[in-house]
């Protein structure tokens, strides 16, 4: 299904990498979580989803990854159904979700192991990834011996091991202190320069969203829908200095205002 | 180091004080030896009849070991079935509770009737009494896997077998050990209880439980005490062996096996 020329063509040029058309979601017979949401994300975009708690951000990632089925509407990733496109994606969760009984090295190699990649290729890949995230010196350590930031790096290395083209990140740095978070943000952008994935990134931090993204989608809740869809036209590569620039601050203020609107919309019951 | 020696001396001191208290009760209360033998007499009978004591010890230890090992194998297998679906658990879980609540002394005579006296019946009783904690704890471990970890595996298109072997079973190991630790204690109790009923096919020779009954009938109270000491030692032995395996398998990664930095 993946190899033929026609679908290759359509995937690269015509079809957006991720497309949600009129997607609705309801858990069981509960209230509507998402209502007729349409969103398309092109190859190479870094899209952040921000919105009030409970508006359905995590749900969107679960739908895109096929971990949870849609109630109505369609989702295509690379022109395929989410289940079929899984090997092109990696999911990074809020907690590092490492397997505590595996060493750092074994954790990073987990995805490759599950996909039955031969041992030598796996080792080589794991080594280069540990280098990439600066954890070569703790390869044999167990997760409980690591700091929160290091665990998150392991989690990122593990996600990158299978060579994804789409990263789904659900508040990956929320549990970290601000300094580690800023550092990891910068590292993430540096890695993206090399690897060019598409990213859907959920966060509660507007500053983080602005720093990272090419585009920010502000969601309103009950039911979840798009309140604003804003391009972030700040040039890459973005470095720590960007955080002091007026253009950046301007953007943070703009998005914060939109987020406040979205929130008050929800509270007034509209 | 100094502290360790101090703790050790303390323990010895308390032990000596208890022995002294025991001796005092005999002296002051004029208790006859067939009611309560002196500590010294108990020591002597342990030395004198060491070989028969060791034989009983070995018989009971063997039954308890096989009962425990059997319950681990069968218990994990049942837990694996229980972990498959909530529906299966609802249907059959109550019966494990039954297994746990039925007093073993009540069903021991039945087992004796069905399989006949001897080591088979004793091992079976130890096995039955060990089973419930293994099933309950292992099932809990198998089903309490973090949802995100399952999602992680699904994202890599993990097979059912990979999910079971690389995630659920590994995750259940600490819980399995909780079960084994509980069962190790009661395995010894189960075997001795079994022997009280079904201990031996030849008069005068059998496990600790059988010998306790025999010593009681013969009014060999000092030997009875020696048997109690042996039973206690066996219980401790089981506990230490299980603790060792638990440490061996878990100390590298599991929180419970981490040496605490603050007490
Ligand atoms: N498995 C589930 N079953 C039932 N309801 C669910 C389930 N998962 C999420 N929900 C509900 O769906 C709504 C959206 O949840 P979701 O986790 O997507 O929100 P979120 O935007 O990620 O929130 P937060 O910012 O707090 O993480 C919530 O009201 C939640 O209660
Ligand atoms: Mg969420």
Coordinates of C-alpha atoms and ligand atoms in Angstrom, one line a residue:
Chain A
X1 CA 0.0 0.0 0.0
X2 CA 2.8 2.4 0.8
X3 CA 5.1 1.9 -2.2
X4 CA 3.2 2.7 -5.3
X5 CA 4.0 5.8 -7.3
X6 CA 0.6 7.3 -7.5
X7 CA 0.0 7.4 -3.7
X8 CA 3.5 8.6 -3.2
X9 CA 2.8 11.5 -5.5
X10 CA -0.5 12.4 -3.8
X11 CA 1.0 12.1 -0.4
X12 CA 3.9 14.4 -1.2
X13 CA 2.2 17.1 -3.1
X14 CA -1.6 17.2 -3.0
X15 CA -2.8 15.8 0.3
X16 CA -1.9 17.5 3.6
X17 CA -0.1 15.2 6.0
X18 CA -2.8 15.2 8.6
X19 CA -6.4 15.9 7.7
X20 CA -9.3 16.0 10.1
X21 CA -12.6 16.5 8.3
X22 CA -15.8 17.2 10.3
X23 CA -14.5 15.1 13.1
X24 CA -16.8 14.6 16.1
X25 CA -16.1 12.6 19.2
X26 CA -18.1 11.3 22.1
X27 CA -17.0 8.8 24.7
X28 CA -19.8 6.3 25.1
X29 CA -23.1 8.1 25.4
X30 CA -21.6 11.1 27.1
X31 CA -21.6 14.7 25.9
X32 CA -19.9 15.7 22.6
X33 CA -16.2 16.3 23.3
X34 CA -15.4 17.5 19.8
X35 CA -18.0 18.8 17.3
X36 CA -17.4 18.7 13.6
X37 CA -13.7 19.8 13.8
X38 CA -11.9 20.4 10.6
X39 CA -8.2 20.9 10.6
X40 CA -5.5 20.2 8.0
X41 CA -1.8 20.2 8.7
X42 CA 0.8 20.3 6.0
X43 CA 4.1 18.5 5.9
X44 CA 6.7 20.2 8.0
X45 CA 4.4 22.3 10.1
X46 CA 4.8 22.6 13.8
X47 CA 1.3 23.0 15.1
X48 CA 0.5 23.7 18.8
X49 CA -2.9 23.1 20.2
X50 CA -3.8 25.4 23.2
X51 CA -7.1 25.7 24.9
X52 CA -8.9 25.4 28.3
X53 CA -8.5 22.2 30.2
X54 CA -10.9 19.5 29.1
X55 CA -11.5 21.0 25.6
X56 CA -10.3 17.9 23.9
X57 CA -6.6 18.4 23.0
X58 CA -5.5 15.0 24.2
X59 CA -8.5 13.5 22.5
X60 CA -7.4 15.0 19.2
X61 CA -4.0 13.3 19.5
X62 CA -5.6 10.0 20.3
X63 CA -7.9 10.3 17.3
X64 CA -5.0 11.1 15.0
X65 CA -3.0 8.2 16.3
X66 CA -5.9 5.9 16.0
X67 CA -5.8 5.0 19.7
X68 CA -9.4 6.0 20.0
X69 CA -12.0 5.9 17.2
X70 CA -13.9 8.9 15.9
X71 CA -17.6 9.1 16.4
X72 CA -18.2 10.9 13.1
X73 CA -16.0 12.4 10.3
X74 CA -12.7 11.2 8.8
X75 CA -9.1 11.4 9.6
X76 CA -6.3 10.8 7.2
X77 CA -2.6 10.7 7.9
X78 CA -0.4 10.5 4.8
X79 CA -3.7 9.7 3.0
X80 CA -4.1 6.6 5.1
X81 CA -6.3 5.7 8.1
X82 CA -4.7 6.5 11.4
X83 CA -4.2 2.8 12.2
X84 CA -2.4 2.1 9.0
X85 CA -0.3 5.2 9.3
X86 CA 1.0 4.3 12.8
X87 CA 4.5 3.4 11.7
X88 CA 4.9 7.0 10.4
X89 CA 4.1 8.5 13.8
X90 CA 5.4 8.6 17.4
X91 CA 3.5 9.6 20.4
X92 CA 5.2 11.4 23.3
X93 CA 3.3 11.5 26.5
X94 CA 3.2 14.0 29.4
X95 CA 5.0 11.6 31.7
X96 CA 8.0 10.0 30.2
X97 CA 6.3 6.6 30.5
X98 CA 9.5 4.7 30.5
X99 CA 9.5 1.0 31.4
X100 CA 11.1 1.0 34.9
X101 CA 12.6 -2.5 34.5
X102 CA 14.6 -1.5 31.4
X103 CA 17.8 0.5 31.2
X104 CA 17.8 3.8 29.3
X105 CA 19.4 2.0 26.4
X106 CA 16.7 -0.8 26.4
X107 CA 14.0 1.9 26.7
X108 CA 15.2 3.8 23.7
X109 CA 15.3 0.6 21.7
X110 CA 11.8 -0.5 22.7
X111 CA 10.0 0.6 19.5
X112 CA 12.7 -0.9 17.3
X113 CA 12.5 -4.1 19.3
X114 CA 8.7 -4.3 19.0
X115 CA 9.0 -3.7 15.2
X116 CA 11.5 -6.6 15.2
X117 CA 14.5 -4.6 13.9
X118 CA 17.6 -6.9 14.1
X119 CA 19.9 -6.4 17.1
X120 CA 22.9 -4.8 15.4
X121 CA 20.9 -2.2 13.6
X122 CA 19.0 -1.5 16.8
X123 CA 22.2 -1.0 18.8
X124 CA 23.7 1.4 16.3
X125 CA 20.5 3.4 16.1
X126 CA 20.2 3.6 19.9
X127 CA 23.8 4.7 20.3
X128 CA 23.4 7.5 17.8
X129 CA 20.1 8.6 19.5
X130 CA 21.7 8.7 22.9
X131 CA 24.4 10.9 21.5
X132 CA 21.8 13.1 19.9
X133 CA 20.0 13.7 23.2
X134 CA 23.2 13.8 25.2
X135 CA 22.6 10.7 27.4
X136 CA 25.4 8.4 26.3
X137 CA 26.8 8.4 29.7
X138 CA 23.7 7.0 31.4
X139 CA 22.8 4.3 28.9
X140 CA 23.0 1.6 31.5
X141 CA 21.1 3.5 34.2
X142 CA 17.5 2.7 35.2
X143 CA 14.8 5.3 34.9
X144 CA 14.5 5.8 38.7
X145 CA 18.1 7.1 38.7
X146 CA 17.3 9.9 36.2
X147 CA 16.0 13.5 36.7
X148 CA 12.7 14.5 35.1
X149 CA 14.4 16.2 32.2
X150 CA 16.6 13.3 31.5
X151 CA 13.6 10.9 31.5
X152 CA 11.9 13.2 29.0
X153 CA 15.0 13.1 26.8
X154 CA 14.9 9.3 26.9
X155 CA 11.3 9.4 25.9
X156 CA 12.1 11.7 23.0
X157 CA 15.0 9.5 21.9
X158 CA 12.7 6.5 22.0
X159 CA 10.1 8.3 19.9
X160 CA 12.7 9.3 17.3
X161 CA 14.2 5.8 17.1
X162 CA 11.6 4.5 14.7
X163 CA 12.2 7.3 12.3
X164 CA 8.7 9.0 12.5
X165 CA 7.6 11.7 10.1
X166 CA 4.8 12.9 12.5
X167 CA 5.3 13.5 16.2
X168 CA 2.3 13.8 18.5
X169 CA 3.3 15.4 21.8
X170 CA 0.9 15.7 24.7
X171 CA 2.2 18.3 27.1
X172 CA 5.6 16.6 27.1
X173 CA 7.4 19.2 29.2
X174 CA 4.6 20.2 31.6
X175 CA 6.1 18.4 34.5
X176 CA 9.5 20.1 34.2
X177 CA 10.9 23.2 35.8
X178 CA 11.1 26.3 33.5
X179 CA 14.8 26.1 32.9
X180 CA 14.7 22.4 31.8
X181 CA 11.7 23.1 29.7
X182 CA 13.3 26.0 27.9
X183 CA 16.4 23.9 27.3
X184 CA 14.4 21.0 25.9
X185 CA 12.4 23.4 23.7
X186 CA 15.6 24.6 22.2
X187 CA 16.9 21.1 21.7
X188 CA 13.6 20.0 20.1
X189 CA 13.9 22.8 17.5
X190 CA 17.6 21.8 16.9
X191 CA 16.5 18.2 16.3
X192 CA 13.8 19.4 14.0
X193 CA 16.2 21.3 11.8
X194 CA 17.9 18.0 11.1
X195 CA 15.0 15.7 10.9
X196 CA 12.1 17.8 9.5
X197 CA 9.2 16.0 11.1
X198 CA 5.7 17.4 11.3
X199 CA 4.6 18.0 14.9
X200 CA 1.3 18.3 16.7
X201 CA 2.1 19.7 20.1
X202 CA -0.3 20.1 23.0
X203 CA 0.7 22.6 25.7
X204 CA -0.8 24.9 28.3
X205 CA 2.1 27.3 28.0
X206 CA 1.5 30.1 25.4
X207 CA 5.2 31.1 25.6
X208 CA 6.3 27.6 24.7
X209 CA 3.8 27.3 21.9
X210 CA 5.0 30.6 20.4
X211 CA 8.6 29.7 20.7
X212 CA 8.2 26.3 19.0
X213 CA 5.4 26.6 16.5
X214 CA 4.8 27.6 12.9
X215 CA 1.1 27.7 13.7
X216 CA -1.0 27.8 16.8
X217 CA -4.6 26.5 17.0
X218 CA -6.6 27.9 19.9
X219 CA -9.5 25.7 20.9
X220 CA -12.7 26.5 22.7
X221 CA -14.5 23.9 24.8
X222 CA -17.9 22.3 25.2
X223 CA -17.8 21.0 22.6
X224 CA -14.2 21.4 21.5
X225 CA -13.9 23.5 18.3
X226 CA -11.4 25.8 16.7
X227 CA -11.5 29.3 18.1
X228 CA -8.6 30.7 16.3
X229 CA -5.9 29.5 13.9
X230 CA -2.8 31.7 14.0
X231 CA 0.4 31.6 12.0
X232 CA 3.6 32.3 13.9
X233 CA 5.8 34.1 11.4
X234 CA 9.0 34.2 13.4
X235 CA 12.1 33.0 11.5
X236 CA 13.9 29.7 12.2
X237 CA 16.4 28.8 13.6
X238 CA 14.9 30.1 16.8
X239 CA 17.3 30.5 19.7
X240 CA 17.1 31.5 23.4
X241 CA 17.5 35.1 22.3
X242 CA 14.2 35.1 20.6
X243 CA 12.4 35.0 23.9
X244 CA 13.6 38.6 24.5
X245 CA 12.5 40.0 21.2
X246 CA 9.4 42.3 20.8
X247 CA 8.0 40.3 18.0
X248 CA 7.9 37.2 20.2
X249 CA 6.3 39.1 23.1
X250 CA 3.8 40.6 20.8
X251 CA 2.8 37.1 19.7
X252 CA 2.6 35.8 23.2
X253 CA 0.2 38.6 24.1
X254 CA -1.9 38.0 21.0
X255 CA -2.3 34.3 21.7
X256 CA -2.9 34.8 25.4
X257 CA -5.8 37.2 24.5
X258 CA -7.3 34.7 22.1
X259 CA -7.0 32.0 24.8
X260 CA -8.8 34.2 27.3
X261 CA -11.6 34.8 24.8
X262 CA -11.9 31.1 24.3
X263 CA -12.1 30.5 28.0
X264 CA -14.7 33.2 28.7
X265 CA -16.7 31.9 25.8
X266 CA -16.9 28.5 27.5
X267 CA -17.8 30.1 30.8
X268 CA -20.6 32.2 29.4
X269 CA -22.0 28.9 28.0
X270 CA -21.8 30.0 24.4
Chain B
X1 CA 29.5 -0.6 61.6
X2 CA 29.5 0.3 65.2
X3 CA 25.7 0.7 64.9
X4 CA 25.4 -2.8 63.4
X5 CA 27.3 -4.4 66.3
X6 CA 25.1 -2.5 68.7
X7 CA 21.9 -3.7 67.0
X8 CA 23.3 -7.3 67.1
X9 CA 24.2 -7.1 70.8
X10 CA 20.7 -5.7 71.5
X11 CA 19.0 -8.6 69.7
X12 CA 21.2 -11.2 71.6
X13 CA 20.4 -9.4 74.9
X14 CA 16.7 -9.5 74.3
X15 CA 16.9 -13.2 73.4
X16 CA 18.8 -14.0 76.5
X17 CA 16.4 -12.0 78.6
X18 CA 13.5 -14.0 77.2
X19 CA 15.2 -17.3 78.0
X20 CA 15.9 -16.1 81.5
X21 CA 12.2 -15.1 81.9
X22 CA 11.2 -18.6 80.7
X23 CA 13.6 -20.2 83.2
X24 CA 12.3 -17.9 86.0
X25 CA 8.7 -19.0 85.3
X26 CA 9.7 -22.6 85.8
X27 CA 11.6 -21.9 89.0
X28 CA 9.1 -19.6 90.6
X29 CA 6.0 -21.5 89.5
X30 CA 7.4 -25.0 90.1
X31 CA 6.2 -26.0 86.6
X32 CA 6.8 -29.7 86.0
X33 CA 9.0 -30.5 82.9
X34 CA 6.2 -32.3 81.0
X35 CA 4.2 -29.0 81.1
X36 CA 7.1 -26.7 80.3
X37 CA 10.6 -27.9 79.8
X38 CA 13.5 -25.6 80.6
X39 CA 15.3 -23.9 77.7
X40 CA 18.4 -26.0 78.5
X41 CA 16.4 -29.3 78.1
X42 CA 15.1 -28.1 74.8
X43 CA 18.6 -27.3 73.6
X44 CA 19.7 -30.7 74.7
X45 CA 16.9 -32.6 73.0
X46 CA 17.6 -30.7 69.8
X47 CA 21.2 -31.9 69.9
X48 CA 20.3 -35.4 70.9
X49 CA 17.6 -36.0 68.4
X50 CA 19.0 -33.9 65.7
X51 CA 18.8 -36.5 62.9
X52 CA 15.1 -37.3 63.4
X53 CA 14.4 -33.6 63.7
X54 CA 16.2 -32.9 60.5
X55 CA 14.3 -35.7 58.8
X56 CA 10.9 -34.2 59.8
X57 CA 12.2 -30.7 58.8
X58 CA 13.1 -32.0 55.4
X59 CA 9.8 -33.7 54.8
X60 CA 7.8 -30.6 55.8
X61 CA 10.1 -28.3 53.8
X62 CA 9.7 -30.4 50.7
X63 CA 5.9 -30.5 50.9
X64 CA 5.8 -26.7 51.5
X65 CA 8.2 -26.0 48.7
X66 CA 6.4 -28.1 46.1
X67 CA 3.0 -26.7 47.3
X68 CA 4.4 -23.1 46.9
X69 CA 6.0 -23.8 43.5
X70 CA 2.9 -25.5 42.3
X71 CA 0.8 -22.6 43.4
X72 CA 3.1 -20.1 41.6
X73 CA 2.8 -22.0 38.3
X74 CA -0.9 -22.6 38.5
X75 CA -1.6 -19.2 40.1
X76 CA 0.2 -17.2 37.4
X77 CA -1.6 -19.3 34.7
X78 CA -5.0 -18.5 36.3
X79 CA -4.0 -14.9 36.6
X80 CA -3.1 -14.7 32.9
X81 CA -6.6 -16.0 32.1
X82 CA -8.2 -13.5 34.5
X83 CA -6.2 -10.7 32.9
X84 CA -7.8 -11.4 29.5
X85 CA -11.2 -9.8 30.2
X86 CA -13.2 -8.2 32.9
X87 CA -16.0 -10.6 32.1
X88 CA -13.9 -13.6 33.0
X89 CA -12.8 -11.9 36.2
X90 CA -16.4 -11.2 37.2
X91 CA -17.4 -14.8 36.6
X92 CA -14.6 -16.5 38.3
X93 CA -12.9 -14.2 40.7
X94 CA -15.4 -14.9 43.6
X95 CA -14.2 -18.5 43.6
X96 CA -10.7 -17.4 44.5
X97 CA -12.1 -15.6 47.4
X98 CA -13.9 -18.8 48.3
X99 CA -10.5 -20.5 48.2
X100 CA -9.1 -18.0 50.6
X101 CA -12.0 -17.9 53.1
X102 CA -12.7 -21.6 53.4
X103 CA -10.8 -22.8 56.5
X104 CA -8.1 -25.2 55.5
X105 CA -8.6 -27.3 58.6
X106 CA -12.2 -27.9 57.5
X107 CA -11.3 -29.3 54.1
X108 CA -8.1 -31.2 55.2
X109 CA -10.1 -34.3 56.2
X110 CA -11.8 -34.3 52.8
X111 CA -8.5 -34.2 51.0
X112 CA -7.2 -36.9 53.2
X113 CA -10.2 -39.0 52.2
X114 CA -9.8 -38.3 48.5
X115 CA -6.0 -38.7 48.0
X116 CA -5.1 -40.7 51.1
X117 CA -2.6 -39.9 53.8
X118 CA 1.0 -39.1 53.0
X119 CA 3.1 -36.4 51.3
X120 CA 0.6 -36.0 48.4
X121 CA -2.2 -34.8 50.6
X122 CA 0.2 -32.5 52.6
X123 CA 1.6 -30.9 49.4
X124 CA -1.9 -30.5 48.0
X125 CA -3.1 -28.7 51.2
X126 CA 0.0 -26.4 51.1
X127 CA -0.8 -25.8 47.4
X128 CA -4.4 -24.9 48.0
X129 CA -3.7 -22.5 50.8
X130 CA -1.0 -20.7 48.7
X131 CA -3.0 -20.3 45.6
X132 CA -5.3 -17.4 46.4
X133 CA -2.7 -14.8 47.3
X134 CA -0.7 -15.6 44.1
X135 CA -3.8 -15.4 41.9
X136 CA -5.1 -12.2 43.5
X137 CA -1.8 -10.3 43.5
X138 CA -0.6 -11.4 40.0
X139 CA -4.0 -10.5 38.5
X140 CA -3.8 -7.1 40.1
X141 CA -0.3 -6.6 38.6
X142 CA -1.3 -7.8 35.2
X143 CA -4.3 -5.4 34.9
X144 CA -2.9 -2.3 36.6
X145 CA -0.6 -1.4 33.7
X146 CA -0.5 2.4 33.0
X147 CA -2.8 3.1 30.0
X148 CA -0.1 5.2 28.4
X149 CA 2.3 2.3 28.3
X150 CA -0.3 0.2 26.5
X151 CA -0.8 3.1 24.1
X152 CA 2.9 3.2 23.6
X153 CA 3.0 -0.5 22.7
X154 CA 0.0 -0.1 20.4
X155 CA 1.7 2.8 18.6
X156 CA 4.4 0.4 17.6
X157 CA 1.8 -2.2 16.4
X158 CA 2.8 -4.5 19.2
X159 CA 1.3 -8.0 19.0
X160 CA -0.8 -9.5 21.8
X161 CA 2.2 -11.7 22.7
X162 CA 4.5 -8.7 22.9
X163 CA 2.1 -6.8 25.1
X164 CA 1.8 -9.8 27.4
X165 CA 5.5 -10.7 27.6
X166 CA 7.2 -7.4 27.4
X167 CA 4.7 -5.3 29.3
X168 CA 2.0 -7.0 31.4
X169 CA 4.1 -9.9 32.8
X170 CA 7.1 -7.7 33.5
X171 CA 4.9 -5.2 35.2
X172 CA 3.3 -7.9 37.3
X173 CA 6.6 -9.2 38.8
X174 CA 6.6 -7.0 41.9
X175 CA 3.0 -7.9 42.6
X176 CA 3.7 -11.6 42.0
X177 CA 6.4 -11.3 44.7
X178 CA 4.0 -9.7 47.1
X179 CA 1.8 -12.8 46.6
X180 CA 4.8 -15.2 46.9
X181 CA 5.9 -13.5 50.2
X182 CA 2.4 -14.0 51.7
X183 CA 2.2 -17.6 50.4
X184 CA 5.6 -18.5 51.5
X185 CA 4.6 -17.8 55.1
X186 CA 1.4 -19.8 54.9
X187 CA 2.9 -22.6 52.8
X188 CA 4.8 -23.8 55.9
X189 CA 1.6 -23.4 58.0
X190 CA -0.4 -25.3 55.4
X191 CA 2.1 -28.1 55.2
X192 CA 2.2 -28.5 59.0
X193 CA -1.6 -28.3 59.3
X194 CA -1.8 -30.9 56.6
X195 CA 0.6 -33.2 58.5
X196 CA -1.5 -32.9 61.6
X197 CA -4.2 -34.7 59.7
X198 CA -2.5 -36.6 57.0
X199 CA 1.2 -36.6 57.9
X200 CA 2.5 -40.1 57.6
X201 CA 1.9 -43.6 56.4
X202 CA 4.4 -45.1 58.8
X203 CA 4.1 -44.8 62.6
X204 CA 6.6 -42.5 64.3
X205 CA 8.1 -41.0 61.2
X206 CA 6.8 -38.0 59.4
X207 CA 7.0 -34.2 59.0
X208 CA 7.0 -31.6 61.7
X209 CA 3.2 -31.5 62.0
X210 CA 2.9 -35.3 62.3
X211 CA 5.8 -35.4 64.8
X212 CA 4.1 -32.7 66.9
X213 CA 1.0 -34.8 67.3
X214 CA 3.2 -37.9 68.0
X215 CA 5.3 -36.1 70.6
X216 CA 2.1 -34.7 72.2
X217 CA 0.7 -38.2 72.5
X218 CA 3.9 -39.5 74.0
X219 CA 4.1 -36.5 76.4
X220 CA 7.5 -35.7 75.0
X221 CA 7.1 -32.0 75.7
X222 CA 10.7 -31.2 75.4
X223 CA 10.8 -32.7 71.9
X224 CA 7.5 -30.9 71.1
X225 CA 9.3 -27.7 71.9
X226 CA 12.2 -28.7 69.7
X227 CA 9.7 -29.3 66.8
X228 CA 8.2 -25.9 67.4
X229 CA 11.7 -24.3 67.1
X230 CA 12.3 -26.3 63.9
X231 CA 8.9 -25.1 62.5
X232 CA 9.8 -21.5 63.3
X233 CA 13.2 -21.9 61.7
X234 CA 11.6 -23.3 58.6
X235 CA 9.2 -20.3 58.4
X236 CA 12.1 -17.9 58.6
X237 CA 14.1 -19.9 56.0
X238 CA 11.2 -19.6 53.5
X239 CA 10.9 -15.9 54.2
X240 CA 14.6 -15.3 53.6
X241 CA 14.8 -17.4 50.5
X242 CA 11.8 -15.5 49.0
X243 CA 13.3 -12.2 50.1
X244 CA 16.5 -13.1 48.4
X245 CA 14.8 -13.9 45.1
X246 CA 12.8 -10.7 45.4
X247 CA 15.9 -8.7 45.9
X248 CA 17.6 -10.5 43.1
X249 CA 14.9 -9.7 40.6
X250 CA 13.9 -6.3 41.7
X251 CA 16.7 -4.4 43.3
X252 CA 18.0 -2.8 40.2
X253 CA 14.9 -1.0 39.2
X254 CA 12.0 -1.3 41.6
X255 CA 11.3 1.4 44.2
X256 CA 10.5 -1.1 46.9
X257 CA 13.9 -2.6 46.8
X258 CA 15.7 0.7 47.0
X259 CA 17.7 1.3 50.1
X260 CA 16.0 4.2 51.9
X261 CA 18.1 7.3 52.4
X262 CA 16.0 8.6 55.2
X263 CA 14.4 6.4 57.9
Ligands
LIG1 N1 -11.6 7.7 28.1 C1 -12.5 8.7 28.3 N2 -13.8 8.4 28.7 C2 -14.7 9.3 28.9 N3 -14.4 10.6 28.9 C3 -13.2 11.0 28.5 C4 -12.2 10.1 28.3 N4 -11.0 10.7 27.9 C5 -11.3 12.1 28.0 N5 -12.6 12.2 28.4 C6 -13.3 13.5 28.5 O1 -13.1 14.3 27.4 C7 -12.9 15.6 27.6 C8 -11.7 16.1 26.9 O2 -10.6 15.4 27.4 P1 -9.1 15.6 27.0 O3 -8.2 14.8 27.8 O4 -9.0 15.5 25.5 O5 -8.9 17.1 27.4 P2 -7.6 18.0 27.3 O6 -7.9 19.2 26.4 O7 -6.4 17.2 26.9 O8 -7.5 18.5 28.8 P3 -6.2 18.8 29.6 O9 -5.7 20.2 29.1 O10 -6.7 18.9 31.0 O11 -5.2 17.7 29.4 C9 -12.8 15.8 29.1 O12 -14.0 16.4 29.6 C10 -12.7 14.4 29.6 O13 -13.4 14.2 30.8
LIG2 MG1 -4.7 16.5 28.0

